[in-house]
Structures are given as structure tokens and as C-alpha cells.
């Protein structure tokens, strides 16, 4: 391990011994200051995001502002980590929540501020310190976030950005002072990191891929579903784990809904990411565009029909595509991380549910129907961490966020996230 990296891990461990003693409310004051810095610099930070990974500037600014909103949620949150009294016959009868120590975050490029802070803020508020391994194209974002913590008055070492590659993750996670890891990324990356953590008996939290269903039933508001559906697929150029990727449409409304959806879909035309009017721009890297093109061809080779062709217009830009697929197409077992959507036609609610669940992923789904009984049917039977009714998926600080099946495990956001990287310590006796 490079001496510079080891020194940062040592620093993180040393400051942890003091940080864990800082009262919860004092930590919250610092988080509130950091949130104010974020909000006041939303445009400047947004330009960093757009420069690094091509997100439309309006979406980058919104990402920073949403991060500030989330931080203010935790700045005002109830302290659920106070010692809990347990009724018993003993004099000492309590549960204490003890922070684990240095936590490694392995974070992706698609939301360079939000993903990092969504993990880091509850971990730090719980008393841990954080070291970040960001995506290689987002080191600028990582360093900016570290500077923000220092400007807000956090002790040096509470949050540190490590400019390292994937090869160094194993060595860092195996380092004795690192006590856990949170990863947002692909299933393969998650499996590798979880294996290292498991072998070293360290806590891991995984937020992995998805192939979310957007189910439109015959009694839905079709105009709204069409408009929201296009946005749900193509926001951030489709490079979102909770993007709607499979549009499962009741056959009774196929001829009515599909033209509306196509009309809304075609409104997303690649343009300059620094223009605030731009709705979609290029993908983050050329190799990611190559991968999407290969998946498009694979889908066609296995019987998919083109509704709107996926047209590559530069090394990173596409005119968004839409294909019709059947249940036996192997592309359904993969995640399409870019501006390509899939349409499936269901005969009834039961078939729509089966289509939605018949994939390895279980992150989030969206159901469009006005009927309460039909809503409850999908709420109770969809295999995913989140079910949205008549809305697209979007994470909210107030609600738990996480998946099931190969979409990962563990909870981000909400008060529950405060307990992810703590040990519940029992105190009992006379």
C-alpha cells in the first residue's frame, strides 16, 4: 500500500477515536453547515459534475441541491442512537449503539455527489469516519466533497477522498482499521467487494443494478404515464440504477398508450450538456456507449423488434431507442445502462406481475392504475425494495432505499441508515 494512502487510513482511525465522542447534536450542526455550503455552490459544483460525466447541467445542479436537502434531513433528525432502556429484572438493562470506525465507500460516476453523500452523511452522523474510492472520472467531485467537509468545520480526516483505482480496493478493505464498506455499482463489483469483506469479517452494504418495471394498466392516466415514463427512462441519459427500463403495458391500451409514449420519448434529443434547456446529453464514457450498442444488437438477434432505433450519433451520444421484447429474450436478464428502453405487452395483471418479477433484479418498480385493489395486488407481490404508485422512482431522504435479490442488501436513507454501521451493544447486569 502506498504510504500516502496508509497515512490517510491512520488519520481516519485517529480522528474516529475523538469523533465518536462528539454529541449527536454537535455533529448535526456541522452537517447543517455543510448543507448550506452545498446549496450556495450548487451551480459551481454542478459544473464539476457535468464536466466529469456529461450530465445535463440542470440535472447536475438538481443533484447538488437534492444532496443538500438530504443533509438537512439528517441535521434535523431524531437521535435514534441514544441508549435504549429495556424493561427487565436487571439494574443495567440497555442497548448502546456504537459506531464501527473507518468505513470505505466505493462509489460510481452516475451521481457523483448524491451517491457519495447519501452513504457518507448517516455513517458520519452515527460516529464513523469515511474514506472514499470514487470512480476514476470523478476524482474532482471527490476532492470537492472533501473540501466541503473541511470548510464546514469537520475535523480533518472525517471524510477523505482516495485517488486510487479498483485494484487498491482489496488492500484498503483488508487494512485492519477499516471496519466496513458501502458500494454502489454493478453486481460484479458488488460481489467482489462483498467477498473481500466477508473473508475479513467486515460489514458490507451493497446498492447494485436494477431493471425496473414501469407497469401501465388500462385504467391509468395515460397522458401522465407517457410523459413521466419517458423521463423515468431517459433522465441522466438512462444511466440510473432505478431508471424505468421495462415498460409493461396492458394489451387493452397498447394502441392508445404506445403512440403517446413514443411521442414523449422522441422529445429527448441529445444536446449541449452545459445548456440548462438540455434534457439529455451523452453517456459518461465511450466504452459504456459501446456496451449499450452491443446489448442492443444482442436483443435484436434474439427476436426484439425495433420501435424507435437506437442511433449512435457520436462516440458517447445516442438518439434514444425503444424495442419490443418477449419474455424469453436473454437481454431481460441484463441491465441496460443507457438510453434504450424495452416494451412488453401483458394480457392481464397476473401476467404483468410475472413479467415484472421474472428477472434477477429487485430494486424498484412503478405501477400505474387508479384502482386501489389493483394497487394493493402489486404492492404485496412485486419483488423489489420500493414500489411506486402512479409516479416514477426517485429516492427520498425520509424513506429507506435499497433492493432485494441481486440488487443488493442494506439500507440507505431514512433513520434506518443511521444503524447500518453501528454495533448494537447489550449492557445487562446488576
Coordinates of C-alpha atoms in Angstrom, one line a residue:
X1 CA 0.0 0.0 0.0
X2 CA 1.3 3.5 -0.9
X3 CA 2.4 5.4 2.2
X4 CA 0.1 8.3 1.4
X5 CA -3.0 6.1 1.4
X6 CA -1.9 4.3 4.6
X7 CA -1.3 7.7 6.3
X8 CA -4.9 8.7 5.4
X9 CA -6.3 5.5 6.8
X10 CA -4.3 6.1 10.0
X11 CA -5.6 9.6 10.2
X12 CA -9.2 8.4 9.7
X13 CA -8.7 5.9 12.6
X14 CA -7.2 8.5 14.9
X15 CA -9.9 11.1 14.4
X16 CA -12.5 8.4 14.8
X17 CA -11.4 7.9 18.4
X18 CA -12.4 11.5 19.1
X19 CA -15.3 11.9 16.6
X20 CA -17.3 9.1 18.2
X21 CA -17.4 11.0 21.4
X22 CA -18.8 14.2 19.9
X23 CA -22.5 14.6 20.8
X24 CA -25.0 13.8 18.1
X25 CA -26.4 17.3 18.1
X26 CA -23.0 18.8 17.6
X27 CA -22.4 16.6 14.6
X28 CA -25.8 17.7 13.2
X29 CA -24.7 21.4 13.4
X30 CA -21.7 20.6 11.2
X31 CA -23.9 18.7 8.7
X32 CA -26.2 21.7 8.5
X33 CA -23.2 24.0 7.7
X34 CA -22.1 21.6 5.0
X35 CA -25.6 21.5 3.5
X36 CA -25.5 25.3 3.4
X37 CA -22.2 25.3 1.5
X38 CA -23.6 22.8 -0.9
X39 CA -26.7 24.8 -1.6
X40 CA -24.8 28.1 -2.0
X41 CA -22.4 26.4 -4.5
X42 CA -24.9 24.3 -6.4
X43 CA -24.1 25.8 -9.8
X44 CA -20.3 25.6 -9.4
X45 CA -20.5 22.1 -8.1
X46 CA -23.0 21.2 -10.8
X47 CA -20.4 22.3 -13.5
X48 CA -17.9 19.9 -12.0
X49 CA -20.3 17.0 -12.3
X50 CA -21.2 17.9 -15.9
X51 CA -17.6 18.3 -16.9
X52 CA -16.7 14.9 -15.5
X53 CA -19.6 12.7 -16.7
X54 CA -21.7 14.8 -19.2
X55 CA -24.9 15.0 -17.2
X56 CA -27.1 17.9 -18.4
X57 CA -26.2 20.9 -16.2
X58 CA -29.8 21.4 -14.9
X59 CA -29.8 17.8 -13.6
X60 CA -26.3 18.3 -12.1
X61 CA -27.4 21.3 -10.2
X62 CA -30.6 19.5 -9.1
X63 CA -28.3 16.6 -7.8
X64 CA -26.3 19.0 -5.6
X65 CA -29.5 20.7 -4.3
X66 CA -31.0 17.3 -3.5
X67 CA -27.9 16.3 -1.6
X68 CA -28.2 19.5 0.5
X69 CA -31.9 18.6 1.2
X70 CA -30.9 15.1 2.3
X71 CA -28.2 16.6 4.6
X72 CA -30.7 19.0 6.2
X73 CA -33.0 16.0 6.8
X74 CA -30.2 14.4 8.9
X75 CA -29.3 17.7 10.5
X76 CA -32.8 17.8 11.9
X77 CA -33.2 14.0 12.5
X78 CA -34.2 12.4 15.7
X79 CA -31.4 10.8 17.6
X80 CA -32.3 7.1 17.4
X81 CA -28.8 6.1 18.5
X82 CA -29.4 7.2 22.2
X83 CA -29.0 4.3 24.7
X84 CA -32.3 2.4 24.9
X85 CA -33.7 1.2 28.2
X86 CA -35.0 -2.3 28.2
X87 CA -37.5 -3.5 30.8
X88 CA -36.0 -6.4 32.7
X89 CA -35.1 -7.5 36.3
X90 CA -31.5 -6.2 35.9
X91 CA -30.1 -2.9 37.2
X92 CA -28.2 -2.4 33.9
X93 CA -30.6 -3.1 31.0
X94 CA -29.7 -1.1 27.9
X95 CA -28.8 -1.2 24.3
X96 CA -26.0 1.1 23.2
X97 CA -25.3 1.9 19.5
X98 CA -21.5 2.0 18.9
X99 CA -20.0 3.3 15.7
X100 CA -17.7 0.8 13.9
X101 CA -14.9 3.0 12.8
X102 CA -13.4 3.8 9.4
X103 CA -15.9 2.9 6.6
X104 CA -14.9 2.7 3.0
X105 CA -17.2 4.0 0.3
X106 CA -16.8 2.7 -3.3
X107 CA -19.0 4.9 -5.3
X108 CA -20.0 5.3 -9.0
X109 CA -19.9 8.1 -11.6
X110 CA -23.6 8.5 -12.4
X111 CA -24.5 10.6 -9.4
X112 CA -21.0 11.8 -8.2
X113 CA -22.3 13.9 -5.3
X114 CA -25.6 12.3 -4.3
X115 CA -24.3 8.7 -4.1
X116 CA -21.3 9.7 -2.0
X117 CA -23.2 11.9 0.4
X118 CA -26.2 9.5 0.7
X119 CA -23.8 7.0 2.1
X120 CA -21.4 9.2 4.0
X121 CA -23.7 11.5 5.9
X122 CA -25.6 8.9 8.0
X123 CA -22.3 7.0 8.5
X124 CA -20.6 10.1 9.8
X125 CA -23.5 11.2 11.9
X126 CA -23.5 7.8 13.6
X127 CA -19.9 8.5 14.6
X128 CA -17.9 6.8 11.9
X129 CA -15.3 8.3 9.6
X130 CA -15.3 7.8 5.9
X131 CA -12.7 7.2 3.2
X132 CA -13.9 7.3 -0.4
X133 CA -12.8 5.4 -3.5
X134 CA -14.7 7.4 -6.2
X135 CA -15.0 6.5 -9.9
X136 CA -11.8 7.4 -11.7
X137 CA -13.5 10.1 -13.8
X138 CA -14.9 11.7 -10.7
X139 CA -11.9 12.5 -8.6
X140 CA -12.7 16.2 -8.9
X141 CA -16.1 15.6 -7.3
X142 CA -14.5 13.5 -4.5
X143 CA -11.9 16.2 -3.7
X144 CA -14.6 18.9 -3.8
X145 CA -16.7 17.0 -1.3
X146 CA -13.7 16.6 1.0
X147 CA -13.1 20.3 0.8
X148 CA -16.7 21.0 1.6
X149 CA -16.4 19.0 4.8
X150 CA -13.3 20.9 5.9
X151 CA -14.9 24.3 5.0
X152 CA -17.9 23.3 7.2
X153 CA -15.6 22.8 10.2
X154 CA -15.4 19.0 10.3
X155 CA -12.1 17.8 11.8
X156 CA -9.6 16.8 9.2
X157 CA -9.8 13.1 8.5
X158 CA -13.6 12.7 9.0
X159 CA -14.0 12.4 5.2
X160 CA -11.1 11.7 2.9
X161 CA -11.0 11.1 -0.9
X162 CA -8.6 8.5 -2.0
X163 CA -7.4 8.8 -5.6
X164 CA -7.0 5.1 -6.2
X165 CA -8.1 2.5 -8.7
X166 CA -10.1 -0.7 -8.4
X167 CA -7.0 -2.7 -7.7
X168 CA -6.3 -0.9 -4.5
X169 CA -9.8 -1.6 -3.0
X170 CA -8.9 -5.0 -1.8
X171 CA -5.8 -3.8 0.1
X172 CA -7.7 -0.9 1.6
X173 CA -10.7 -3.1 2.7
X174 CA -8.3 -5.6 4.3
X175 CA -6.5 -2.9 6.3
X176 CA -7.1 -3.5 9.9
X177 CA -8.6 -0.1 10.8
X178 CA -11.2 -0.2 8.0
X179 CA -14.3 -1.8 9.6
X180 CA -16.9 -1.9 6.7
X181 CA -17.7 -0.9 3.2
X182 CA -20.6 0.5 1.2
X183 CA -20.6 0.0 -2.5
X184 CA -22.9 1.4 -5.2
X185 CA -22.2 -0.1 -8.6
X186 CA -22.5 -3.2 -10.7
X187 CA -23.4 -6.7 -9.5
X188 CA -19.9 -8.0 -10.4
X189 CA -18.2 -5.2 -8.4
X190 CA -20.6 -5.8 -5.5
X191 CA -19.9 -9.5 -5.4
X192 CA -16.1 -9.0 -5.5
X193 CA -16.2 -6.4 -2.7
X194 CA -18.6 -8.3 -0.6
X195 CA -16.4 -11.4 -0.9
X196 CA -13.4 -9.5 0.4
X197 CA -15.5 -8.0 3.3
X198 CA -16.9 -11.4 4.1
X199 CA -13.5 -13.1 4.2
X200 CA -12.3 -10.4 6.6
X201 CA -15.5 -10.4 8.7
X202 CA -16.4 -6.8 7.9
X203 CA -19.8 -5.3 7.3
X204 CA -20.9 -4.6 3.7
X205 CA -23.8 -2.7 2.2
X206 CA -24.5 -3.1 -1.5
X207 CA -26.6 -0.9 -3.7
X208 CA -26.4 -2.6 -7.1
X209 CA -28.1 -2.7 -10.5
X210 CA -31.7 -2.7 -11.5
X211 CA -34.1 -3.3 -14.4
X212 CA -37.1 -1.6 -13.0
X213 CA -40.6 -2.3 -14.4
X214 CA -42.9 0.6 -15.3
X215 CA -46.3 -1.1 -15.4
X216 CA -49.2 0.8 -17.1
X217 CA -52.7 -0.7 -16.7
X218 CA -55.8 0.1 -18.6
X219 CA -57.3 2.5 -16.1
X220 CA -54.2 4.6 -15.7
X221 CA -53.8 8.3 -16.6
X222 CA -52.2 7.5 -19.9
X223 CA -51.0 11.0 -20.8
X224 CA -49.2 11.4 -17.5
X225 CA -47.8 7.9 -17.6
X226 CA -46.4 8.5 -21.1
X227 CA -44.7 11.8 -20.1
X228 CA -43.4 10.5 -16.8
X229 CA -42.3 7.2 -18.4
X230 CA -40.1 8.9 -20.9
X231 CA -38.4 11.0 -18.2
X232 CA -38.1 7.9 -16.0
X233 CA -36.2 6.1 -18.7
X234 CA -34.0 8.9 -20.1
X235 CA -33.1 11.1 -17.1
X236 CA -29.3 11.2 -16.8
X237 CA -29.2 9.5 -20.2
X238 CA -30.7 6.4 -18.8
X239 CA -27.6 5.9 -16.6
X240 CA -29.6 5.4 -13.3
X241 CA -30.0 2.2 -11.3
X242 CA -33.6 3.0 -10.6
X243 CA -34.5 4.2 -14.1
X244 CA -37.6 2.6 -15.7
X245 CA -36.1 0.1 -18.1
X246 CA -39.0 -2.3 -18.9
X247 CA -42.4 -0.8 -19.8
X248 CA -45.0 -3.5 -19.2
X249 CA -48.3 -2.4 -20.9
X250 CA -51.8 -3.8 -20.6
X251 CA -52.7 -5.2 -24.1
X252 CA -56.1 -3.3 -23.9
X253 CA -54.3 0.1 -24.1
X254 CA -51.3 -0.8 -26.3
X255 CA -52.8 1.0 -29.3
X256 CA -53.7 4.1 -27.2
X257 CA -50.7 4.4 -24.9
X258 CA -47.8 3.4 -27.1
X259 CA -48.2 6.4 -29.6
X260 CA -48.4 8.8 -26.6
X261 CA -45.2 7.2 -25.1
X262 CA -43.3 7.3 -28.4
X263 CA -44.2 11.0 -28.9
X264 CA -42.9 11.9 -25.4
X265 CA -39.8 9.7 -25.9
X266 CA -38.8 11.4 -29.1
X267 CA -38.7 14.8 -27.3
X268 CA -35.4 13.7 -25.8
X269 CA -32.8 14.8 -28.3
X270 CA -29.1 14.9 -27.3
X271 CA -27.7 18.5 -26.9
X272 CA -25.0 20.5 -25.2
X273 CA -24.9 19.4 -21.5
X274 CA -23.9 22.9 -20.4
X275 CA -27.2 24.3 -21.8
X276 CA -29.8 24.5 -19.0
X277 CA -32.6 23.6 -21.5
X278 CA -30.9 20.3 -22.4
X279 CA -32.9 17.2 -21.3
X280 CA -30.4 14.5 -22.5
X281 CA -26.7 14.6 -23.5
X282 CA -24.0 12.0 -23.9
X283 CA -23.1 9.0 -21.9
X284 CA -20.3 9.2 -19.4
X285 CA -17.7 7.3 -21.5
X286 CA -17.3 5.9 -25.0
X287 CA -16.8 2.3 -23.7
X288 CA -20.2 2.5 -21.9
X289 CA -21.8 3.5 -25.2
X290 CA -20.1 0.6 -26.9
X291 CA -21.5 -1.8 -24.3
X292 CA -25.0 -0.4 -24.8
X293 CA -24.7 -0.8 -28.6
X294 CA -23.7 -4.5 -28.2
X295 CA -26.7 -5.1 -25.9
X296 CA -29.0 -3.6 -28.5
X297 CA -27.7 -5.9 -31.2
X298 CA -27.9 -8.9 -28.8
X299 CA -31.6 -8.1 -28.1
X300 CA -32.3 -7.9 -31.9
X301 CA -30.5 -11.1 -32.6
X302 CA -32.8 -12.8 -30.0
X303 CA -36.0 -11.5 -31.5
X304 CA -36.5 -8.0 -30.3
X305 CA -38.4 -5.6 -32.6
X306 CA -37.4 -2.0 -33.1
X307 CA -40.0 0.6 -32.1
X308 CA -37.5 3.5 -32.2
X309 CA -34.0 2.7 -33.4
X310 CA -31.1 3.3 -31.1
X311 CA -28.9 5.6 -33.3
X312 CA -25.4 6.4 -32.3
X313 CA -24.5 10.0 -33.4
X314 CA -21.1 10.4 -31.7
X315 CA -18.7 8.4 -29.5
X316 CA -21.0 9.0 -26.5
X317 CA -24.3 10.2 -27.9
X318 CA -27.4 8.3 -29.0
X319 CA -30.8 9.2 -30.3
X320 CA -32.7 7.1 -27.6
X321 CA -34.0 3.7 -28.7
X322 CA -37.1 1.7 -27.8
X323 CA -37.5 -2.1 -28.5
X324 CA -40.3 -4.6 -28.1
X325 CA -39.2 -7.8 -26.4
X326 CA -40.7 -11.1 -25.4
X327 CA -40.3 -12.9 -22.1
X328 CA -37.7 -15.4 -23.5
X329 CA -35.2 -12.7 -24.7
X330 CA -32.0 -13.0 -22.7
X331 CA -31.5 -9.3 -22.7
X332 CA -34.1 -9.1 -19.9
X333 CA -31.6 -10.7 -17.6
X334 CA -29.2 -7.8 -18.1
X335 CA -29.3 -4.2 -17.0
X336 CA -29.4 -1.6 -19.9
X337 CA -27.5 1.4 -18.5
X338 CA -28.2 4.0 -21.2
X339 CA -30.9 5.5 -23.4
X340 CA -32.6 2.2 -24.5
X341 CA -35.9 1.1 -23.2
X342 CA -37.9 -2.2 -23.5
X343 CA -41.6 -2.6 -24.1
X344 CA -43.5 -5.7 -23.1
X345 CA -47.3 -6.4 -23.6
X346 CA -49.2 -8.2 -20.8
X347 CA -52.6 -9.9 -21.2
X348 CA -53.7 -9.2 -17.6
X349 CA -52.5 -8.1 -14.2
X350 CA -51.2 -11.5 -13.3
X351 CA -49.0 -11.7 -16.4
X352 CA -47.8 -8.2 -15.8
X353 CA -46.7 -9.2 -12.3
X354 CA -45.0 -12.3 -13.6
X355 CA -43.1 -10.3 -16.2
X356 CA -42.0 -7.7 -13.6
X357 CA -40.7 -10.3 -11.2
X358 CA -39.1 -12.7 -13.7
X359 CA -35.6 -11.1 -13.6
X360 CA -32.6 -11.3 -11.2
X361 CA -33.0 -7.7 -10.0
X362 CA -35.3 -6.3 -7.4
X363 CA -34.7 -2.6 -6.9
X364 CA -37.8 -0.5 -7.6
X365 CA -40.9 -0.7 -9.7
X366 CA -43.7 1.7 -10.7
X367 CA -47.4 0.8 -11.2
X368 CA -49.9 3.0 -12.9
X369 CA -53.6 2.3 -12.0
X370 CA -56.4 4.2 -10.4
X371 CA -57.9 1.1 -8.7
X372 CA -56.9 0.6 -5.1
X373 CA -57.3 -3.2 -5.2
X374 CA -55.0 -3.4 -8.2
X375 CA -52.5 -1.2 -6.5
X376 CA -52.5 -3.4 -3.4
X377 CA -52.1 -6.5 -5.6
X378 CA -48.8 -5.2 -7.0
X379 CA -47.7 -3.6 -3.7
X380 CA -48.0 -7.0 -2.0
X381 CA -46.5 -9.1 -4.7
X382 CA -43.8 -7.1 -6.5
X383 CA -40.3 -8.3 -5.6
X384 CA -38.5 -5.1 -5.1
X385 CA -37.2 -2.7 -2.4
X386 CA -39.6 0.0 -3.5
X387 CA -43.0 0.1 -5.1
X388 CA -44.2 3.4 -6.6
X389 CA -47.8 4.1 -7.3
X390 CA -48.6 6.5 -10.2
X391 CA -45.1 8.1 -10.0
X392 CA -41.6 7.4 -11.2
X393 CA -38.9 6.1 -8.9
X394 CA -36.9 8.7 -7.0
X395 CA -35.2 8.4 -3.7
X396 CA -36.3 10.5 -0.8
X397 CA -34.3 11.1 2.4
X398 CA -37.3 10.2 4.5
X399 CA -37.8 6.7 3.1
X400 CA -35.5 3.6 3.2
X401 CA -33.7 2.9 -0.1
X402 CA -32.3 -0.5 -1.0
X403 CA -33.0 -3.5 -3.1
X404 CA -33.5 -7.3 -2.9
X405 CA -32.3 -10.2 -5.0
X406 CA -29.2 -9.2 -7.0
X407 CA -29.9 -5.6 -6.5
X408 CA -28.1 -5.7 -3.2
X409 CA -28.8 -5.5 0.6
X410 CA -28.7 -3.0 3.3
X411 CA -30.5 0.3 3.8
X412 CA -29.6 3.8 2.7
X413 CA -31.6 6.9 3.6
X414 CA -34.2 7.4 6.3
X415 CA -33.4 7.0 10.0
X416 CA -32.7 3.3 9.4
X417 CA -29.5 4.2 7.7
X418 CA -28.0 5.5 10.9
X419 CA -27.9 1.9 12.2
X420 CA -26.1 0.4 9.2
X421 CA -22.6 0.9 10.5
X422 CA -23.0 0.6 14.3
X423 CA -22.9 -2.3 16.7
X424 CA -25.8 -2.9 19.0
X425 CA -24.1 -3.3 22.3
X426 CA -26.0 -5.0 25.1
X427 CA -25.4 -3.8 28.7
X428 CA -27.0 -6.1 31.2
X429 CA -26.4 -7.0 34.9
X430 CA -26.6 -5.7 38.5

